[in-house]
Amino acid sequence: MPDGTIDHPPGQVLSPVATSTQAPPTFESLGLEEHGLSQRTLAWRRFRRHRLAMASLAVLLLLALATALAGVIAPYGFSEQHLEDTLQGPGAKHLLGTDTLGRDEFSRLLYGGRVSLLVGLGVAVSAGVLGTLIGAAAGFYGGRLDNIVMRVTDLFLSIPLLVVLIIASRVTGGGTLDIVIVLALVLWMPLARIVRGMFLSLKEKEFIEAARMIGASNWRIIFRHLVPNSLGVIVVNVTLTVALAILTESLLSFLGFGIQPPTPSWGNMLEDGRGLMTIAGWLVWFPGAAILLTVLCVNFLGDGLRDALDPTQRRVRA
Amino acid sequence: MTAERAPALPPFAPEPAGDVVLEVEDLKTVFRTEAGIVHAVDGVSFAVGAGEVLAIVGESGCGKTVTALSIMGLIQAPAGRITSGSIRYRGKDLLKIHPDERRAIRGDRIAMIFQDPLTALNPVHRVGAQIAEQIEAHRDVPGSEAWNRAVDLLKLVGIPNAAERARNYPHHFSGGMRQRVMIAMAISLDPELLIADEPTTALDVTVQAQILRVLLDVQQRFGMAIVLITHDLGVVAGVADRVMVMYAGKQVERADVHTLYGNPKHPYTWGLLGSTTRVDQPRLDQLAQIPGAPPSLLAPPPACRFAPRCAWAQAICREEYPELREVAEPDHIAACHFVDLDDWGPGRPAADLVRRTEEVT
Amino acid sequence: MLRFILRRLLISVPLLFVASVLVFTVLHLTIDPAAGVRVNPRISAADVQRYRHDLGLDRSGPAQYFAWLGNFVQGKWGHSLFSSTSVSGEIREALVNSMVLGVTGFTIALLLGVTIGVIAAVRQYSVFDYLATSGAFVALSIPVFWFALILQLLFGLYLVRWLHLEQPIFYTAGMVQPGSVGFDLLDRVRHLALPAVVLAVQLIAVYSRYMRASMLEVLNSDYLRTARAKGVRERRVIVHHGMRNALIPITTQAAIDLGGLAGGLIATEAIFQWPGMGALFVRVMDNGDYAIALPWVMLTMAFVIVFNLVADILYAVLDPRIRYA
């Protein structure tokens, strides 16, 4: 739903961001052939051609590195106050300026970035694992389990995302781990439904029937056949969940329900700066731009991954 | 070597036919893809006479569908483009006239039916409405009259309860019924030429025969010409008057149906015929295959495109392109260097050919 | 079809019930509505006790819940725990305000988004398409509150300064001018503009992408090719065959989004101080007023459930291949 939380399940929102579709004759029908390359090599090649995704990957790695090394790179601590330098604009001594307590924006941006990126990654991975496992079980075994999963997800997906998160955040504290847990416990649901859907449809396909006929056990079917075929969709959705998690965490923190000070996150830095934005615009520009850049790169990356991995998408660039 | 080969014909080989409906001359259609430019149709010429059935056969990717789409004007720019040639309907070059005029001809004088009737019909509109739409696109008639005609057409192609079924949606019909609907739609304005692109491929074998019968029935009733595109030689034998064989974007043989089956002159045609079972021949233990795969159409070799797979290929086949040349019977052309050799036909051992060519050089 | 609808509605009732229990539990455990009173040194402990008794806070958790539930299902939503305002009155007012904002933004977004998507698909790979794609990416990646802050800066500060205006062109806070009475359309519009734009931008990004993808799929479909082969005019091909099919997924998505408007504007309302459902929610989460919070959650859930149902029905109406038993 609106408000930056965008309740559309991650895969659903950006699936329309497909950048191309088929032209009438396919490679096969025109007598062209890829010479015996594995799926993985083909996927890697396709991904490499998506320059924007590659560039985004580079930027993200750089960001991750910078924030991970915040302790080394940052000129000041994130709570370090310099009361003689309050509300300075960007300058030599403080690269990106200071806030009311004289804290260095650049350092806070780095430490805050660490929190925001950790949250994004942590949520995506845990929600990804949880959602995949539960969705796979529901889709594969069906029956009671599937029913329960569907009803539970129905319940939580009927309540606006932010509402659920705000209510949940009352129960927990405001630490990074708390927020990761809260977000993960909610964001696994859209992914679970997607995986469930995939398993449900894959289950009916003939190659699964064939596998059963030669006596493959359930485990084997799941791990050798169903999972690899869903992997592309899963990876894409997990990537997009990173974007959603970062945006949601910053929104929550901005509203005061997320990461609590003094731990900086880009979200609560924005909240801090909001009141002073008319006289100290830099307190608002930089954290917001940081979020925008990160999420944009993640979305480009997700798009590139989708082009490379999602078999349901057809693409020929004319 | 020259003594052995007949002189090559220029690209355009007109057949002496009576009333010619369509003349295609040196048609070239290309597609721009990620990998480069694909020459889907690379210089094809043929003509279709009124009321006759011309079959175009070949394997997937040989350019038969693209030829049909080119004739209809359905090649999608910017990826696809007709780069040269002419397509003359009753003398008028369709590639040179105004798009509006072309659209007026499309569906009215020249119609087309497609391979998969499920995806070819719009799933959200009623069947009767889709037929009526074609009528209303070209004739100024009230909706009710168009609808009535649609119902009549459905009756004509053998759909029971036509009045009721016209109100159904495509997914309410079986595959064969849907194809009948497509046929009804295509003939709604009594076109002179009907192009049928693999009309039976997506159907059960038993239904295939029914659909072909419908096609033939309709053809005789309205006297229209049919271009039947297929890769199924069994279908061709029962239905076609003349047959054109395509390979890798080029025409490799053309003759009337009896000649093609009785005295084929191109090794590819032999391969095609040899890979089907025939009632009039002893049963085979194993169907013959043509080894290898068609060449890439990205950068077609200058020489014979079939050479890599041809059991009789000689050095010249890999150096010089065999233009279409006339074979002994009238209206029979083939693109092979050796068509004039005595008893050049299937079953002739390759070694024999090597010996003969060595003798001459 | 009717049975399908009834079945869906019946399943929803337990969902609502469960949600209300969860919300109540969380609130009950985490907030003490009497806290404000308790810390006041001038109020004696006995008075605090009385206060709590009056509000029914000295009963057990489940007792409080069922007392509330009993009243709720009879339609008696009662009064807020802290003021004498009626719950239904407060919620109604907030809902109307949110709907005004929501529907405005939504309508703009739907019209613009669909248009942009169609053009981008028909002119694939053109400059327009490229710009539309980039724009959508940015709009989907930008933190909405940051975007809102920028708009506030722009209209509330910079433009006023640069153009030497007395009043901003568009107001950056509130729904009406403080202290105004009556209904002044222009004033309302000037207040509505910025929050509606913020809302619309997010939705436009989604709708234009959906429409583009849907349209592209349809443009490359076999039945479109058949329509052209029939000699139908191109405009009719695009509209009657193309868009008629391409709009189906958007319509259902739009219906779902409409359902989410009731409770989905929390951030926008917070930034622009718009007195809607979102602002109400934040307020009651702060003070623990479950008399309002519970009906709030139930109402927003009901919206979502009903509109999801509408979306499914619409889908069946628009696509004859989908017919429910």
PDB file of N, CA, C and O in Angstrom, chain B residues 131-132 135 146-159 162 180-181 183-190 218 222:
ATOM      1  N   ILE B 131     -16.147 -13.138 -35.127  1.00  0.00           N
ATOM      2  CA  ILE B 131     -16.374 -13.305 -36.560  1.00  0.00           C
ATOM      3  C   ILE B 131     -17.045 -12.063 -37.124  1.00  0.00           C
ATOM      4  O   ILE B 131     -16.658 -11.531 -38.174  1.00  0.00           O
ATOM      5  N   ALA B 132     -18.047 -11.590 -36.413  1.00  0.00           N
ATOM      6  CA  ALA B 132     -18.770 -10.405 -36.888  1.00  0.00           C
ATOM      7  C   ALA B 132     -17.819  -9.221 -37.014  1.00  0.00           C
ATOM      8  O   ALA B 132     -17.977  -8.375 -37.896  1.00  0.00           O
ATOM      9  N   ILE B 135     -16.247  -9.039 -40.340  1.00  0.00           N
ATOM     10  CA  ILE B 135     -17.180  -8.574 -41.365  1.00  0.00           C
ATOM     11  C   ILE B 135     -17.362  -7.068 -41.259  1.00  0.00           C
ATOM     12  O   ILE B 135     -17.285  -6.335 -42.241  1.00  0.00           O
ATOM     13  N   ALA B 146     -24.280  -8.721 -39.412  1.00  0.00           N
ATOM     14  CA  ALA B 146     -22.970  -9.354 -39.276  1.00  0.00           C
ATOM     15  C   ALA B 146     -23.070 -10.573 -38.365  1.00  0.00           C
ATOM     16  O   ALA B 146     -22.478 -11.621 -38.642  1.00  0.00           O
ATOM     17  N   TRP B 147     -23.793 -10.432 -37.292  1.00  0.00           N
ATOM     18  CA  TRP B 147     -23.947 -11.548 -36.355  1.00  0.00           C
ATOM     19  C   TRP B 147     -24.622 -12.726 -37.039  1.00  0.00           C
ATOM     20  O   TRP B 147     -24.212 -13.878 -36.883  1.00  0.00           O
ATOM     21  N   ASN B 148     -25.690 -12.439 -37.793  1.00  0.00           N
ATOM     22  CA  ASN B 148     -26.390 -13.532 -38.468  1.00  0.00           C
ATOM     23  C   ASN B 148     -25.473 -14.256 -39.429  1.00  0.00           C
ATOM     24  O   ASN B 148     -25.475 -15.478 -39.535  1.00  0.00           O
ATOM     25  N   ARG B 149     -24.691 -13.467 -40.140  1.00  0.00           N
ATOM     26  CA  ARG B 149     -23.766 -14.108 -41.072  1.00  0.00           C
ATOM     27  C   ARG B 149     -22.761 -14.965 -40.314  1.00  0.00           C
ATOM     28  O   ARG B 149     -22.380 -16.039 -40.779  1.00  0.00           O
ATOM     29  N   ALA B 150     -22.346 -14.480 -39.152  1.00  0.00           N
ATOM     30  CA  ALA B 150     -21.405 -15.255 -38.341  1.00  0.00           C
ATOM     31  C   ALA B 150     -22.019 -16.604 -37.988  1.00  0.00           C
ATOM     32  O   ALA B 150     -21.362 -17.647 -38.071  1.00  0.00           O
ATOM     33  N   VAL B 151     -23.270 -16.576 -37.587  1.00  0.00           N
ATOM     34  CA  VAL B 151     -23.939 -17.834 -37.237  1.00  0.00           C
ATOM     35  C   VAL B 151     -24.004 -18.757 -38.449  1.00  0.00           C
ATOM     36  O   VAL B 151     -23.748 -19.962 -38.357  1.00  0.00           O
ATOM     37  N   ASP B 152     -24.314 -18.174 -39.604  1.00  0.00           N
ATOM     38  CA  ASP B 152     -24.361 -18.987 -40.830  1.00  0.00           C
ATOM     39  C   ASP B 152     -23.019 -19.629 -41.113  1.00  0.00           C
ATOM     40  O   ASP B 152     -22.936 -20.798 -41.514  1.00  0.00           O
ATOM     41  N   LEU B 153     -21.973 -18.844 -40.932  1.00  0.00           N
ATOM     42  CA  LEU B 153     -20.633 -19.375 -41.195  1.00  0.00           C
ATOM     43  C   LEU B 153     -20.308 -20.524 -40.252  1.00  0.00           C
ATOM     44  O   LEU B 153     -19.696 -21.519 -40.644  1.00  0.00           O
ATOM     45  N   LEU B 154     -20.689 -20.382 -39.008  1.00  0.00           N
ATOM     46  CA  LEU B 154     -20.429 -21.461 -38.053  1.00  0.00           C
ATOM     47  C   LEU B 154     -21.161 -22.726 -38.477  1.00  0.00           C
ATOM     48  O   LEU B 154     -20.627 -23.834 -38.377  1.00  0.00           O
ATOM     49  N   LYS B 155     -22.349 -22.531 -38.977  1.00  0.00           N
ATOM     50  CA  LYS B 155     -23.092 -23.697 -39.488  1.00  0.00           C
ATOM     51  C   LYS B 155     -22.342 -24.336 -40.638  1.00  0.00           C
ATOM     52  O   LYS B 155     -22.223 -25.558 -40.743  1.00  0.00           O
ATOM     53  N   LEU B 156     -21.834 -23.475 -41.489  1.00  0.00           N
ATOM     54  CA  LEU B 156     -21.139 -23.949 -42.685  1.00  0.00           C
ATOM     55  C   LEU B 156     -19.946 -24.826 -42.353  1.00  0.00           C
ATOM     56  O   LEU B 156     -19.686 -25.817 -43.039  1.00  0.00           O
ATOM     57  N   VAL B 157     -19.217 -24.460 -41.317  1.00  0.00           N
ATOM     58  CA  VAL B 157     -18.021 -25.242 -41.009  1.00  0.00           C
ATOM     59  C   VAL B 157     -18.349 -26.420 -40.106  1.00  0.00           C
ATOM     60  O   VAL B 157     -17.456 -27.102 -39.634  1.00  0.00           O
ATOM     61  N   GLY B 158     -19.628 -26.626 -39.861  1.00  0.00           N
ATOM     62  CA  GLY B 158     -19.998 -27.858 -39.186  1.00  0.00           C
ATOM     63  C   GLY B 158     -20.079 -27.765 -37.673  1.00  0.00           C
ATOM     64  O   GLY B 158     -19.883 -28.763 -36.988  1.00  0.00           O
ATOM     65  N   ILE B 159     -20.382 -26.605 -37.148  1.00  0.00           N
ATOM     66  CA  ILE B 159     -20.552 -26.508 -35.702  1.00  0.00           C
ATOM     67  C   ILE B 159     -22.034 -26.626 -35.365  1.00  0.00           C
ATOM     68  O   ILE B 159     -22.842 -25.811 -35.820  1.00  0.00           O
ATOM     69  N   ALA B 162     -25.326 -23.762 -33.948  1.00  0.00           N
ATOM     70  CA  ALA B 162     -24.509 -22.590 -34.239  1.00  0.00           C
ATOM     71  C   ALA B 162     -25.012 -21.326 -33.556  1.00  0.00           C
ATOM     72  O   ALA B 162     -24.220 -20.545 -33.036  1.00  0.00           O
ATOM     73  N   ARG B 180     -12.300 -24.759 -36.441  1.00  0.00           N
ATOM     74  CA  ARG B 180     -13.413 -24.501 -37.358  1.00  0.00           C
ATOM     75  C   ARG B 180     -13.870 -23.060 -37.238  1.00  0.00           C
ATOM     76  O   ARG B 180     -14.225 -22.408 -38.225  1.00  0.00           O
ATOM     77  N   VAL B 181     -13.891 -22.574 -36.011  1.00  0.00           N
ATOM     78  CA  VAL B 181     -14.273 -21.168 -35.812  1.00  0.00           C
ATOM     79  C   VAL B 181     -13.309 -20.265 -36.550  1.00  0.00           C
ATOM     80  O   VAL B 181     -13.709 -19.311 -37.231  1.00  0.00           O
ATOM     81  N   ILE B 183     -11.584 -20.965 -39.144  1.00  0.00           N
ATOM     82  CA  ILE B 183     -11.830 -21.064 -40.580  1.00  0.00           C
ATOM     83  C   ILE B 183     -13.056 -20.245 -40.950  1.00  0.00           C
ATOM     84  O   ILE B 183     -13.048 -19.490 -41.933  1.00  0.00           O
ATOM     85  N   ALA B 184     -14.101 -20.392 -40.150  1.00  0.00           N
ATOM     86  CA  ALA B 184     -15.319 -19.622 -40.425  1.00  0.00           C
ATOM     87  C   ALA B 184     -15.010 -18.139 -40.472  1.00  0.00           C
ATOM     88  O   ALA B 184     -15.488 -17.400 -41.334  1.00  0.00           O
ATOM     89  N   MET B 185     -14.171 -17.709 -39.513  1.00  0.00           N
ATOM     90  CA  MET B 185     -13.814 -16.301 -39.442  1.00  0.00           C
ATOM     91  C   MET B 185     -13.052 -15.877 -40.686  1.00  0.00           C
ATOM     92  O   MET B 185     -13.335 -14.837 -41.282  1.00  0.00           O
ATOM     93  N   ALA B 186     -12.118 -16.730 -41.105  1.00  0.00           N
ATOM     94  CA  ALA B 186     -11.259 -16.346 -42.215  1.00  0.00           C
ATOM     95  C   ALA B 186     -12.016 -16.264 -43.531  1.00  0.00           C
ATOM     96  O   ALA B 186     -11.714 -15.433 -44.381  1.00  0.00           O
ATOM     97  N   ILE B 187     -13.004 -17.126 -43.706  1.00  0.00           N
ATOM     98  CA  ILE B 187     -13.684 -17.128 -44.994  1.00  0.00           C
ATOM     99  C   ILE B 187     -14.890 -16.200 -45.017  1.00  0.00           C
ATOM    100  O   ILE B 187     -15.624 -16.151 -45.997  1.00  0.00           O
ATOM    101  N   SER B 188     -15.091 -15.470 -43.931  1.00  0.00           N
ATOM    102  CA  SER B 188     -16.334 -14.705 -43.779  1.00  0.00           C
ATOM    103  C   SER B 188     -16.579 -13.731 -44.922  1.00  0.00           C
ATOM    104  O   SER B 188     -17.717 -13.435 -45.255  1.00  0.00           O
ATOM    105  N   LEU B 189     -15.516 -13.228 -45.533  1.00  0.00           N
ATOM    106  CA  LEU B 189     -15.722 -12.264 -46.605  1.00  0.00           C
ATOM    107  C   LEU B 189     -15.362 -12.853 -47.956  1.00  0.00           C
ATOM    108  O   LEU B 189     -15.103 -12.099 -48.900  1.00  0.00           O
ATOM    109  N   ASP B 190     -15.327 -14.200 -48.019  1.00  0.00           N
ATOM    110  CA  ASP B 190     -15.120 -14.837 -49.309  1.00  0.00           C
ATOM    111  C   ASP B 190     -13.801 -14.420 -49.945  1.00  0.00           C
ATOM    112  O   ASP B 190     -13.777 -13.886 -51.059  1.00  0.00           O
ATOM    113  N   VAL B 218     -14.638 -26.047 -48.044  1.00  0.00           N
ATOM    114  CA  VAL B 218     -14.787 -24.600 -48.151  1.00  0.00           C
ATOM    115  C   VAL B 218     -14.100 -24.083 -49.414  1.00  0.00           C
ATOM    116  O   VAL B 218     -14.598 -23.207 -50.116  1.00  0.00           O
ATOM    117  N   PHE B 222     -16.131 -22.124 -52.375  1.00  0.00           N
ATOM    118  CA  PHE B 222     -15.906 -20.718 -52.676  1.00  0.00           C
ATOM    119  C   PHE B 222     -14.867 -20.499 -53.757  1.00  0.00           C
ATOM    120  O   PHE B 222     -14.612 -19.372 -54.153  1.00  0.00           O
TER     121      PHE B 222
END
